[in-house]
PDB file of C-alpha atoms and ligand atoms in Angstrom:
ATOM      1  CA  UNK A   1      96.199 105.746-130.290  1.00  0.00           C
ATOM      2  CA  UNK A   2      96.862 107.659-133.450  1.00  0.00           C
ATOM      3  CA  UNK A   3      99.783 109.243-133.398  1.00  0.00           C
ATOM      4  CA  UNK A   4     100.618 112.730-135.713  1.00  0.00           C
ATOM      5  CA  UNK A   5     102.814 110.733-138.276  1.00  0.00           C
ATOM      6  CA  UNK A   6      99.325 108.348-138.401  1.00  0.00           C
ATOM      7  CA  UNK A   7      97.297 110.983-138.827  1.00  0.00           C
ATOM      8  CA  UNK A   8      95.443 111.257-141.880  1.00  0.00           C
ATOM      9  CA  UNK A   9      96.580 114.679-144.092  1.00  0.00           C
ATOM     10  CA  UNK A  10      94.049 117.046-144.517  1.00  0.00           C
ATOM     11  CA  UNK A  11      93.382 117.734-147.758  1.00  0.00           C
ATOM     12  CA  UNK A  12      92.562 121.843-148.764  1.00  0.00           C
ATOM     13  CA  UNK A  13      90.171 124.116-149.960  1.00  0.00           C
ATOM     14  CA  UNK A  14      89.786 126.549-152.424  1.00  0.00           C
ATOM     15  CA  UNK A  15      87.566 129.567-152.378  1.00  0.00           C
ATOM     16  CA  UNK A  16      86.772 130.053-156.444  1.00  0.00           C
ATOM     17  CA  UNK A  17      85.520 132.964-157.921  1.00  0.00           C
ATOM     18  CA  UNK A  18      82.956 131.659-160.533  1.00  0.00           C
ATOM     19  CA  UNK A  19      82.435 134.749-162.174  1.00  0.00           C
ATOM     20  CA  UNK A  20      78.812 136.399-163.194  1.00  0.00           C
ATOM     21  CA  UNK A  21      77.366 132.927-164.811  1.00  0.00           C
ATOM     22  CA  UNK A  22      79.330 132.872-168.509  1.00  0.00           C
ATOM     23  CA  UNK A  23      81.455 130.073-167.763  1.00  0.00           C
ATOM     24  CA  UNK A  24      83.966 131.092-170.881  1.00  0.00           C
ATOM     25  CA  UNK A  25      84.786 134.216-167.748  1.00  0.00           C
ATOM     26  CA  UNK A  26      86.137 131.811-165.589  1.00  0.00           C
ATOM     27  CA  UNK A  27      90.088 131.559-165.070  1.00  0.00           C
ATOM     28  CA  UNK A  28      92.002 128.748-166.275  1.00  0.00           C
ATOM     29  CA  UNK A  29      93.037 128.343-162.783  1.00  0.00           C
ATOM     30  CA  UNK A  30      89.522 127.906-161.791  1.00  0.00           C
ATOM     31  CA  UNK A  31      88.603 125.377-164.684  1.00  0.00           C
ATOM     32  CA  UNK A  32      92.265 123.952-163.503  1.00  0.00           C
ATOM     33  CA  UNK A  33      90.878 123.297-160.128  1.00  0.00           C
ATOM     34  CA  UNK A  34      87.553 122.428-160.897  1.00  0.00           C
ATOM     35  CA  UNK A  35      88.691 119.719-162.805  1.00  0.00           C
ATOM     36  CA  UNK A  36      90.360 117.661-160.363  1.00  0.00           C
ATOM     37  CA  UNK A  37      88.762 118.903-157.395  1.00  0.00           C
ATOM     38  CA  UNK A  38      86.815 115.966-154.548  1.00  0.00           C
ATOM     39  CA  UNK A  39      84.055 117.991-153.253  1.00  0.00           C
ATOM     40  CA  UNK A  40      82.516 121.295-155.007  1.00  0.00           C
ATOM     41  CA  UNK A  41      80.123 123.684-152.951  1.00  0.00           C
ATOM     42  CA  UNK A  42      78.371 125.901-155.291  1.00  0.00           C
ATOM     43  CA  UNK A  43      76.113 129.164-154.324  1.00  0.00           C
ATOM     44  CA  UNK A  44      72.951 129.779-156.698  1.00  0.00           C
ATOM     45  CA  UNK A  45      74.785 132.944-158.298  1.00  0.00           C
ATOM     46  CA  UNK A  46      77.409 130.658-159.797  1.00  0.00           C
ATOM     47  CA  UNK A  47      75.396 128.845-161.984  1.00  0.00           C
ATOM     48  CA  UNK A  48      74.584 125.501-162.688  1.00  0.00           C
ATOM     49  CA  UNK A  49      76.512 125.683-166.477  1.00  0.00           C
ATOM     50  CA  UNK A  50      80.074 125.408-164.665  1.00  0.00           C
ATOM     51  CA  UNK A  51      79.497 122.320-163.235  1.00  0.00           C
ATOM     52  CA  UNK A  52      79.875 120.572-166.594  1.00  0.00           C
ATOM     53  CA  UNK A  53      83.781 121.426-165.179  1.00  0.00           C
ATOM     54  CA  UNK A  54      83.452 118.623-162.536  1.00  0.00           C
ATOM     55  CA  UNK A  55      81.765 115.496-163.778  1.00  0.00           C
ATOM     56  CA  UNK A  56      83.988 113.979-161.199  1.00  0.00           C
ATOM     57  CA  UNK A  57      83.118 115.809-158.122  1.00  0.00           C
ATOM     58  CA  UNK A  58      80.523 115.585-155.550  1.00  0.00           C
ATOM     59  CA  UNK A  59      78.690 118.385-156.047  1.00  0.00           C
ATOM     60  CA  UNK A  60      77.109 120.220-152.536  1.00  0.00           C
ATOM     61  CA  UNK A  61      74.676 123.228-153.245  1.00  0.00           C
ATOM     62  CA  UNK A  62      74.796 126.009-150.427  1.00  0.00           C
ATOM     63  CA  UNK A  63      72.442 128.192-152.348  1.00  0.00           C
ATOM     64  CA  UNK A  64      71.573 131.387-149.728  1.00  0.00           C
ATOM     65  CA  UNK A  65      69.623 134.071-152.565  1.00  0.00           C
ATOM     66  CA  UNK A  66      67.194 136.676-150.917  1.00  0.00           C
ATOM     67  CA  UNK A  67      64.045 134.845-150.169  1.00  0.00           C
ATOM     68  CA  UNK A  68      64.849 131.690-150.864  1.00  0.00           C
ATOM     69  CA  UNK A  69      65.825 128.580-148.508  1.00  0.00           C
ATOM     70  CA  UNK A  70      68.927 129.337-147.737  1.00  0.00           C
ATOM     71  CA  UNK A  71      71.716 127.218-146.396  1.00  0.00           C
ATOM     72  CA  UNK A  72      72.875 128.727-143.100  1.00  0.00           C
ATOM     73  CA  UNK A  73      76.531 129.989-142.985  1.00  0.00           C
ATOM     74  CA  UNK A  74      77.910 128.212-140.043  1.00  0.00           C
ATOM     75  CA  UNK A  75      77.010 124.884-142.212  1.00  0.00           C
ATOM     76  CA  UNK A  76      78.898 126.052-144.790  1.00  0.00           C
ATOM     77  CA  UNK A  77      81.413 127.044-142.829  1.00  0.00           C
ATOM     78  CA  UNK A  78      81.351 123.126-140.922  1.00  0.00           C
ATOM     79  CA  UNK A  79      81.294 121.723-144.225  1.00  0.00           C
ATOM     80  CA  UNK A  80      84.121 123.098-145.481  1.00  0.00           C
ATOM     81  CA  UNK A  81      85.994 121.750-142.584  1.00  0.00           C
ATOM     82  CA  UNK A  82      84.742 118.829-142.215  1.00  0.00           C
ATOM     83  CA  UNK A  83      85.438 117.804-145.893  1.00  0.00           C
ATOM     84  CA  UNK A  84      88.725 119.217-145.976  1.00  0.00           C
ATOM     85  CA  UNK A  85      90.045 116.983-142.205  1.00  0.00           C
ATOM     86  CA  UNK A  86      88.437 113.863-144.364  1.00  0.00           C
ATOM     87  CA  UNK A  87      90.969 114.867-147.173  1.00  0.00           C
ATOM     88  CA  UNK A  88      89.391 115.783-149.714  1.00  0.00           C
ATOM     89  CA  UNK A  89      90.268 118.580-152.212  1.00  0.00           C
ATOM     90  CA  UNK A  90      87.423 121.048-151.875  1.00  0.00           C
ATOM     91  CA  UNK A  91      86.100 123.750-154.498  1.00  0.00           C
ATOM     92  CA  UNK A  92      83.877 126.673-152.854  1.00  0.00           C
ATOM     93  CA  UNK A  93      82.349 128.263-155.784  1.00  0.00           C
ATOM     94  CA  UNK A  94      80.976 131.994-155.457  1.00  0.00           C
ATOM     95  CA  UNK A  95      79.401 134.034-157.289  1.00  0.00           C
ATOM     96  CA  UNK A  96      81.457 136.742-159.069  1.00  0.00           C
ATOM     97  CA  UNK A  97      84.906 137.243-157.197  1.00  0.00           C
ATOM     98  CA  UNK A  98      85.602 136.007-153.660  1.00  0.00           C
ATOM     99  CA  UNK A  99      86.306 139.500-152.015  1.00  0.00           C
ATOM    100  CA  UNK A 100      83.326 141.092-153.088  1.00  0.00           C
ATOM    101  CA  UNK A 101      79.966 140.663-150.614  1.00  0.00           C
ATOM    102  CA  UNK A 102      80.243 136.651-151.157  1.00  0.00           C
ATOM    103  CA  UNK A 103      81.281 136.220-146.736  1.00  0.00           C
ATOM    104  CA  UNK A 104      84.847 135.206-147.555  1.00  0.00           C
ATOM    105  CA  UNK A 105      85.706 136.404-144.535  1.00  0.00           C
ATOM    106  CA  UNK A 106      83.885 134.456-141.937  1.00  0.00           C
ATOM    107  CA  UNK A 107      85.053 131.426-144.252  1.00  0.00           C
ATOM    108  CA  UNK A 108      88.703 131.843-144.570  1.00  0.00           C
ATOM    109  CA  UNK A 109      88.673 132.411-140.321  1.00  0.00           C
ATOM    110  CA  UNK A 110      86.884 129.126-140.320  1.00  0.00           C
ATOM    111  CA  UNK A 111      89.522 127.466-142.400  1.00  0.00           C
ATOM    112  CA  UNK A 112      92.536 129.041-140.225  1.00  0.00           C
ATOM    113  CA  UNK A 113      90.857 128.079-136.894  1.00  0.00           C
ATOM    114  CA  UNK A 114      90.770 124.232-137.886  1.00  0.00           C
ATOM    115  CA  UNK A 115      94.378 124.896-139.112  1.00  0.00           C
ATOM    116  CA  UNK A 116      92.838 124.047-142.798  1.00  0.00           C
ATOM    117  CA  UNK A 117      95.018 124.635-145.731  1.00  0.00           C
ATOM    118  CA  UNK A 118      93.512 127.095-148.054  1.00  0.00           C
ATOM    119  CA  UNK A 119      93.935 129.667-151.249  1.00  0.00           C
ATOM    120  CA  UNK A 120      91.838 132.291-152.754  1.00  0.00           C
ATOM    121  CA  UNK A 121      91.450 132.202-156.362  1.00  0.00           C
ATOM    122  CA  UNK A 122      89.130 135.580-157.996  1.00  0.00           C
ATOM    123  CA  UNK A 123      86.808 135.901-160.672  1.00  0.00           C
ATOM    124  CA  UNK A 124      85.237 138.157-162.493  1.00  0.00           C
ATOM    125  CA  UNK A 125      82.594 140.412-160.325  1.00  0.00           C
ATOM    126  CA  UNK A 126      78.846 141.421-161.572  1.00  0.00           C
ATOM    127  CA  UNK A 127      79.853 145.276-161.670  1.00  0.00           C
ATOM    128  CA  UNK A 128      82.898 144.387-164.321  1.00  0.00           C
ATOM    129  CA  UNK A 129      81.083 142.069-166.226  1.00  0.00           C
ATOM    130  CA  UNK A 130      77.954 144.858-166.364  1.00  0.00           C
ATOM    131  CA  UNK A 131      80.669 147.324-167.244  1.00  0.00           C
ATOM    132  CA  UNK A 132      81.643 145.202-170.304  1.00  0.00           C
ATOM    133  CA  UNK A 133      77.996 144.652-170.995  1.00  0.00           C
ATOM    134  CA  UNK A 134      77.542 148.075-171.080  1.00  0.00           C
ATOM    135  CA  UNK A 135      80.538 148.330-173.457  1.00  0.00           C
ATOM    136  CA  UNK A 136      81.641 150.970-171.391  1.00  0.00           C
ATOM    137  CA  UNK A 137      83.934 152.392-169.009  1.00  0.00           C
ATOM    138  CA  UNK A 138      83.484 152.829-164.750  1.00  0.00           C
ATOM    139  CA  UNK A 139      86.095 155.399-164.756  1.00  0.00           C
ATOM    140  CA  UNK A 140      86.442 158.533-167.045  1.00  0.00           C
ATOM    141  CA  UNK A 141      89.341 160.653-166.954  1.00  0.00           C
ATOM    142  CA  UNK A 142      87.168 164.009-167.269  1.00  0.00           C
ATOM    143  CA  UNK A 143      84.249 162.341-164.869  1.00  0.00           C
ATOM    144  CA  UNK A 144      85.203 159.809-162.422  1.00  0.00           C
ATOM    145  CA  UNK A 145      88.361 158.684-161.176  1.00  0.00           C
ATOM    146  CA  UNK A 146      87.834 155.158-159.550  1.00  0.00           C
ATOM    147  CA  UNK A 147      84.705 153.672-158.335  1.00  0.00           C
ATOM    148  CA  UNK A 148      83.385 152.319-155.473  1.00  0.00           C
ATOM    149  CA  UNK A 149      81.708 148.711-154.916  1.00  0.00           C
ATOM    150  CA  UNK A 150      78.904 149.025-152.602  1.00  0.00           C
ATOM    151  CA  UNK A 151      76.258 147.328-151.232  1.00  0.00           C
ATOM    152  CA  UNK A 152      72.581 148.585-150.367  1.00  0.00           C
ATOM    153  CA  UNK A 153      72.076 146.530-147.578  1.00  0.00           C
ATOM    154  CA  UNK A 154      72.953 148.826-145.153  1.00  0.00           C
ATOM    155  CA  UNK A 155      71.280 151.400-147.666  1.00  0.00           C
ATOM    156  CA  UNK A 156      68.654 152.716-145.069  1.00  0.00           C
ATOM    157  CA  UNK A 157      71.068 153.009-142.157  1.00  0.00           C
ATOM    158  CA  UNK A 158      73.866 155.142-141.467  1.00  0.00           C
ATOM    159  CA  UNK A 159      76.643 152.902-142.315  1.00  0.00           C
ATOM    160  CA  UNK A 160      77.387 154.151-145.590  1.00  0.00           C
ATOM    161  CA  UNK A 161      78.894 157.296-145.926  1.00  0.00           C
ATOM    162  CA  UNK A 162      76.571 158.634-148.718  1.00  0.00           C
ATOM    163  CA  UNK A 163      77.568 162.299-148.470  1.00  0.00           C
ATOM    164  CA  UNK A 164      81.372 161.179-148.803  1.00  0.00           C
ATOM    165  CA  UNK A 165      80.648 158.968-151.827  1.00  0.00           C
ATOM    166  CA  UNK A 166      77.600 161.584-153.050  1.00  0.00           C
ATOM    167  CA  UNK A 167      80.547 164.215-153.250  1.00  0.00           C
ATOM    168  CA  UNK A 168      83.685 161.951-154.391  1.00  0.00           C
ATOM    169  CA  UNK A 169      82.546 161.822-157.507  1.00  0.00           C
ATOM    170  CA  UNK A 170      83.411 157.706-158.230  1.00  0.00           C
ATOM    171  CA  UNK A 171      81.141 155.752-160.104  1.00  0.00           C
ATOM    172  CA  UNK A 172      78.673 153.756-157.921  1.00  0.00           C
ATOM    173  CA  UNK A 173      78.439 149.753-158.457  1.00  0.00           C
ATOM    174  CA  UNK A 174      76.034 148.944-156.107  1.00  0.00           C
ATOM    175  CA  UNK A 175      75.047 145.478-155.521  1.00  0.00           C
ATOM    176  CA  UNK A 176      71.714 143.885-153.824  1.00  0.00           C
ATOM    177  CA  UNK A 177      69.689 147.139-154.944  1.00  0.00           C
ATOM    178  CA  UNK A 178      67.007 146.178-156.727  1.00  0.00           C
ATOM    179  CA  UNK A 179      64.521 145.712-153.696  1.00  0.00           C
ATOM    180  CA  UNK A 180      66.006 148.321-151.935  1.00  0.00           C
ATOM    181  CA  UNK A 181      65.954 151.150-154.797  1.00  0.00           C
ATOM    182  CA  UNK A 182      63.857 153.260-152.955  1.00  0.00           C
ATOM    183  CA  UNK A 183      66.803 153.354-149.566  1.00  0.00           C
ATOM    184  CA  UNK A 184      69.369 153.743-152.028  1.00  0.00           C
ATOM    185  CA  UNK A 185      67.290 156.677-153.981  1.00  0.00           C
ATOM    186  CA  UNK A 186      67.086 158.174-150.410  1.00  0.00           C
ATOM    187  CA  UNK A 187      70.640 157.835-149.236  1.00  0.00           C
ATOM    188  CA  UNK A 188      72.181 159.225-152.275  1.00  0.00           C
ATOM    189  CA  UNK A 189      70.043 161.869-153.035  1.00  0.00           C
ATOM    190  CA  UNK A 190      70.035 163.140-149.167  1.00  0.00           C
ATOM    191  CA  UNK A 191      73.387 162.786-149.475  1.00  0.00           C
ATOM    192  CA  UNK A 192      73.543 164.725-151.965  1.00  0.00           C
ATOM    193  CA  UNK A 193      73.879 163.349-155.325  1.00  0.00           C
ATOM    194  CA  UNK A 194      72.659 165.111-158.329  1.00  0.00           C
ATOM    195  CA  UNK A 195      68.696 164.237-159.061  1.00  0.00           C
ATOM    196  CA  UNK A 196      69.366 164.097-163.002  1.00  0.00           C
ATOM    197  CA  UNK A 197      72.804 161.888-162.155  1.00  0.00           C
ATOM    198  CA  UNK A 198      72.659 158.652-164.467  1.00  0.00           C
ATOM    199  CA  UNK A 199      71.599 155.272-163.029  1.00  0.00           C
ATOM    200  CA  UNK A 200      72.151 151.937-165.303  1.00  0.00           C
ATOM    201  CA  UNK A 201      70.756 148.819-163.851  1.00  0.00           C
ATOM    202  CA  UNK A 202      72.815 145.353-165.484  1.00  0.00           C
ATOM    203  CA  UNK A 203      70.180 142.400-164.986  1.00  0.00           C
ATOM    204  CA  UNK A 204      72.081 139.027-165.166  1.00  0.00           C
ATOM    205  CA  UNK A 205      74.942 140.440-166.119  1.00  0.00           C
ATOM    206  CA  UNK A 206      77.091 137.918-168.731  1.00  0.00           C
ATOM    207  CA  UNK A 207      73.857 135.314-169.189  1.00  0.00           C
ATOM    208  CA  UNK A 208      72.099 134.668-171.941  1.00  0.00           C
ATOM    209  CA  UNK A 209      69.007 136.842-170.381  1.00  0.00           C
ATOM    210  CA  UNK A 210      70.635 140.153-169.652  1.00  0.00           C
ATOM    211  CA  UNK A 211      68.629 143.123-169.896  1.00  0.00           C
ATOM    212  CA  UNK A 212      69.556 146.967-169.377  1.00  0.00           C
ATOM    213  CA  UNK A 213      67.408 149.805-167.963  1.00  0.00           C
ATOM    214  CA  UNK A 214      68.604 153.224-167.802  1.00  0.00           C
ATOM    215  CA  UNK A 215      67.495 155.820-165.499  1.00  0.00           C
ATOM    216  CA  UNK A 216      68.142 158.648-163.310  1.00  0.00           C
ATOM    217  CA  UNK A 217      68.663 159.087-159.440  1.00  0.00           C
ATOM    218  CA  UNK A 218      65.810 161.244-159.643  1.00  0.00           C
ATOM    219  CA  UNK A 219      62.974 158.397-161.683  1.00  0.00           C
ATOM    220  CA  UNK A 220      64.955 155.100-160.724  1.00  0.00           C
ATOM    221  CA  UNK A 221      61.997 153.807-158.259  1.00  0.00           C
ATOM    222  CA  UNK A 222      59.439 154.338-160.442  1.00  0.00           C
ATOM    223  CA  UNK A 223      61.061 152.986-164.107  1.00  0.00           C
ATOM    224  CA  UNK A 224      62.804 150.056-162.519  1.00  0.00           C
ATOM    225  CA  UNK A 225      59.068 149.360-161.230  1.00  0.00           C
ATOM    226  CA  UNK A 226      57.563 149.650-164.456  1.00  0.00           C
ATOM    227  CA  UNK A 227      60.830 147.692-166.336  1.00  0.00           C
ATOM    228  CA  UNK A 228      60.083 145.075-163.495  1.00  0.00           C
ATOM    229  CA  UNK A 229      63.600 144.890-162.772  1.00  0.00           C
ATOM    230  CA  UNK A 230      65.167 141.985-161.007  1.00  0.00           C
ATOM    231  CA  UNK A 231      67.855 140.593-159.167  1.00  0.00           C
ATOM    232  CA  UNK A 232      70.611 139.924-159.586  1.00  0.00           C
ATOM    233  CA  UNK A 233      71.508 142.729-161.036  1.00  0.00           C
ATOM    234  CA  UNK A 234      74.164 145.843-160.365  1.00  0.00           C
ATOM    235  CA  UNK A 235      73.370 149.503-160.090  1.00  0.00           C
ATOM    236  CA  UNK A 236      75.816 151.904-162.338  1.00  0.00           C
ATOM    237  CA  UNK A 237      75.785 155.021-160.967  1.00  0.00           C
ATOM    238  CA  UNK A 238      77.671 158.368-162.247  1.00  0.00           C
ATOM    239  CA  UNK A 239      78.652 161.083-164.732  1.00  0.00           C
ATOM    240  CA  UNK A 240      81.334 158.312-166.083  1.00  0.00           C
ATOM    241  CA  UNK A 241      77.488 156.682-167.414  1.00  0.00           C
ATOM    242  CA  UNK A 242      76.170 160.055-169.204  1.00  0.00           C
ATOM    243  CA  UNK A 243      77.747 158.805-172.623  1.00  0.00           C
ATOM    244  CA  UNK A 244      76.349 155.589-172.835  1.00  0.00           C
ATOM    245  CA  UNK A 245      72.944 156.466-171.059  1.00  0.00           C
ATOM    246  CA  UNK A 246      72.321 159.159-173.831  1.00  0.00           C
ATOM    247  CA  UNK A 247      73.009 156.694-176.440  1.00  0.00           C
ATOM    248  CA  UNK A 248      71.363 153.968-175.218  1.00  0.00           C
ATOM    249  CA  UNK A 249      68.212 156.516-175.217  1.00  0.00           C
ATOM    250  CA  UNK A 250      69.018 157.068-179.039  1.00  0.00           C
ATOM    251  CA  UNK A 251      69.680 153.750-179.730  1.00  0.00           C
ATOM    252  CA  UNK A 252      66.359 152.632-177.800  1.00  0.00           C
ATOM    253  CA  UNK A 253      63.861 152.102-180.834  1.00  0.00           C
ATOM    254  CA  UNK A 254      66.171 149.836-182.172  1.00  0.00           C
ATOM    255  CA  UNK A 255      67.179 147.858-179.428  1.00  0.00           C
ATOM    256  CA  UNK A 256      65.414 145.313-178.227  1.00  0.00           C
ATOM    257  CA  UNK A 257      67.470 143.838-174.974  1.00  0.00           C
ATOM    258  CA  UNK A 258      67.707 147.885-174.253  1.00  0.00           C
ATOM    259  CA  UNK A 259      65.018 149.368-171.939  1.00  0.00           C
ATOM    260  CA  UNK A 260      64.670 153.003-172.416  1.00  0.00           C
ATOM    261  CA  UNK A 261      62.868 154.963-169.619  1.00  0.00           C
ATOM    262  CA  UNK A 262      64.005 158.783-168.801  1.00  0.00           C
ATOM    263  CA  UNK A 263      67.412 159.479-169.815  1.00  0.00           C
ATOM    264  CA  UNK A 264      67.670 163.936-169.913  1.00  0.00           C
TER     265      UNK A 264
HETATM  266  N1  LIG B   1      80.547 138.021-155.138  1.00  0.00           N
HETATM  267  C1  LIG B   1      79.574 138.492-156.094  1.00  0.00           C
HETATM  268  C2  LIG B   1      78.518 139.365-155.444  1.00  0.00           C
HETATM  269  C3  LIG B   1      77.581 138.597-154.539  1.00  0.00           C
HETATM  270  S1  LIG B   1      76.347 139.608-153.820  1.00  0.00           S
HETATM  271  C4  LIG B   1      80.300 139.245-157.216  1.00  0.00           C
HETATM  272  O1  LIG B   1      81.490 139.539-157.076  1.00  0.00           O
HETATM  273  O2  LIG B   1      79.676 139.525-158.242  1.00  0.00           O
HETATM  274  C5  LIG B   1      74.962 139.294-154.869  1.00  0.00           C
HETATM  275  C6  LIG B   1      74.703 140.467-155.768  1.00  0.00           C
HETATM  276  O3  LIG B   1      75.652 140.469-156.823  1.00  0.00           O
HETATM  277  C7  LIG B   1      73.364 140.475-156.458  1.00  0.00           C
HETATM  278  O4  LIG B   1      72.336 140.959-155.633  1.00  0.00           O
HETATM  279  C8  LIG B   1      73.638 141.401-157.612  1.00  0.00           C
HETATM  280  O5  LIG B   1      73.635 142.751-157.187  1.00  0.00           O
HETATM  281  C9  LIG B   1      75.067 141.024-157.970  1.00  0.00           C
HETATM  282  N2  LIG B   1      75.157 140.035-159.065  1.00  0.00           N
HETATM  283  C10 LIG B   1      75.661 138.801-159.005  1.00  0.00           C
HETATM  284  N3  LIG B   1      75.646 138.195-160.212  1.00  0.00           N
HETATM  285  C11 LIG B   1      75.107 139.090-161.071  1.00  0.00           C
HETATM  286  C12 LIG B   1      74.852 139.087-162.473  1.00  0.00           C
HETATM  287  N4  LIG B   1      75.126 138.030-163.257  1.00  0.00           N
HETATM  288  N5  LIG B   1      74.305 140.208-163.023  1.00  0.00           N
HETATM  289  C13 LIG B   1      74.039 141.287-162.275  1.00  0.00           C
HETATM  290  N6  LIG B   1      74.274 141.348-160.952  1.00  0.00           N
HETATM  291  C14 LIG B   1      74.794 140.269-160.347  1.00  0.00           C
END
């Protein structure tokens, strides 16, 4: 009979934030970690490059994008345990930061049910590393005075409060909006969002493919259509983006990574 002093220690987790796929974004902390870490779960969004980090580690991939075959998150969420009570010193890599639509939450209860040791570490999320793509600001001190992460998931239901964000003027990151631009075009304009309000889509934000495509509330649908947009990518959405959306139309002939379609 084992007895606690016999009993094996359980070795601990960490829940990384990757970033948005540049690897030179991640924290020191993160690299820190990485380095002498057992086990490393990775999601697709993290991207591959960071695992030149952890030669050393067993790598897991728990890859769950839209679509494709996705690892179920009660798996994860027994992995994580399980490798932790064998004593290992586990890495759970997301995508962007932790916090931010990447189901911390049902993780980190996971890890204090099984009495699991565990710390958070962030990273850079897709909206701020859009925003530096963009080389521009989310807030504005004449236009917008914080901003809101959001997702369009729940774009066609009533669980966002459109009207209240329509009317607050913050800037808009939305997340997971390409396939549901025409929801989202619906919710805020019925909610009442000016038509001729600027809309900057970030595809693969901080990668060596990114690729911007400016619009309006009012054309989104139809020119992220014919940009054939794709995911990942963020939505920027708000007066704060008049500036750069005008000059981006300006600078369009020029600009080859730019995508102009109907910028007033
Ligand atoms: N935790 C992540 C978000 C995960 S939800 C973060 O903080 O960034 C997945 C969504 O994030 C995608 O649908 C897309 O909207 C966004 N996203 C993630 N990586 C991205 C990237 N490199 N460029 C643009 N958008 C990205």
């Amino acid at each position: 009979m084992k007895s606690s002093l016999q009993k094996a220690k359980s070795g601990k987790v960490f829940l990384v934030g990757a970033g948005p796929g540049d690897v030179e974004l991640l924290t020191l902390k993160a690299a820190r970690l990485l380095a002498v870490a057992e086990v490393v779960l990775i999601d697709d969004l993290a991207g591959d490059d960071v695992l030149t980090l952890c030669p050393q580690a067993r790598i897991i991939h728990v890859g769950k994008r839209g679509g494709c075959k996705s690892t179920p998150q009660s798996f994860i969420e027994k992995l994580l345990v399980r490798e932790a009570l064998a004593g290992h010193t586990v890495v759970r890599l997301k995508g962007g930061d932790v916090s931010l639509f990447g189901r911390a939450s049902e993780e980190i209860a996971a890890l204090e049910v099984a009495g699991i040791e565990f710390e958070v570490v962030p990273g850079v999320t897709a909206g701020l590393a859009a925003a530096a793509q963009l080389k521009s600001s989310l807030t504005h001190r004449d236009h917008a005075h914080g901003v809101a992460f959001i997702t369009a998931h729940g774009a066609e239901g009533a669980e966002i409060p459109w009207q209240a964000l329509a009317q607050s003027a913050l800037t808009l990151v939305v997340y997971m909006g390409v396939a549901r631009a025409a929801s989202l075009q619906a919710s805020l304009l019925g909610g009442g969002l000016r038509a001729d309000t600027p809309v900057i889509a970030v595809e693969n934000a901080a990668r060596a493919d990114v690729r911007s495509v400016c619009s309006t509330v009012a054309n989104m649908v139809g020119d992220f259509a014919r940009q054939s947009l794709k995911s990942p990518a963020v939505l920027v959405i708000g007066e704060a983006m008049r500036e750069r959306a005008v000059q981006l139309a300006v600078d369009a002939a020029n600009t080859a990574d730019i995508s102009i379609a109907s910028v007033a």
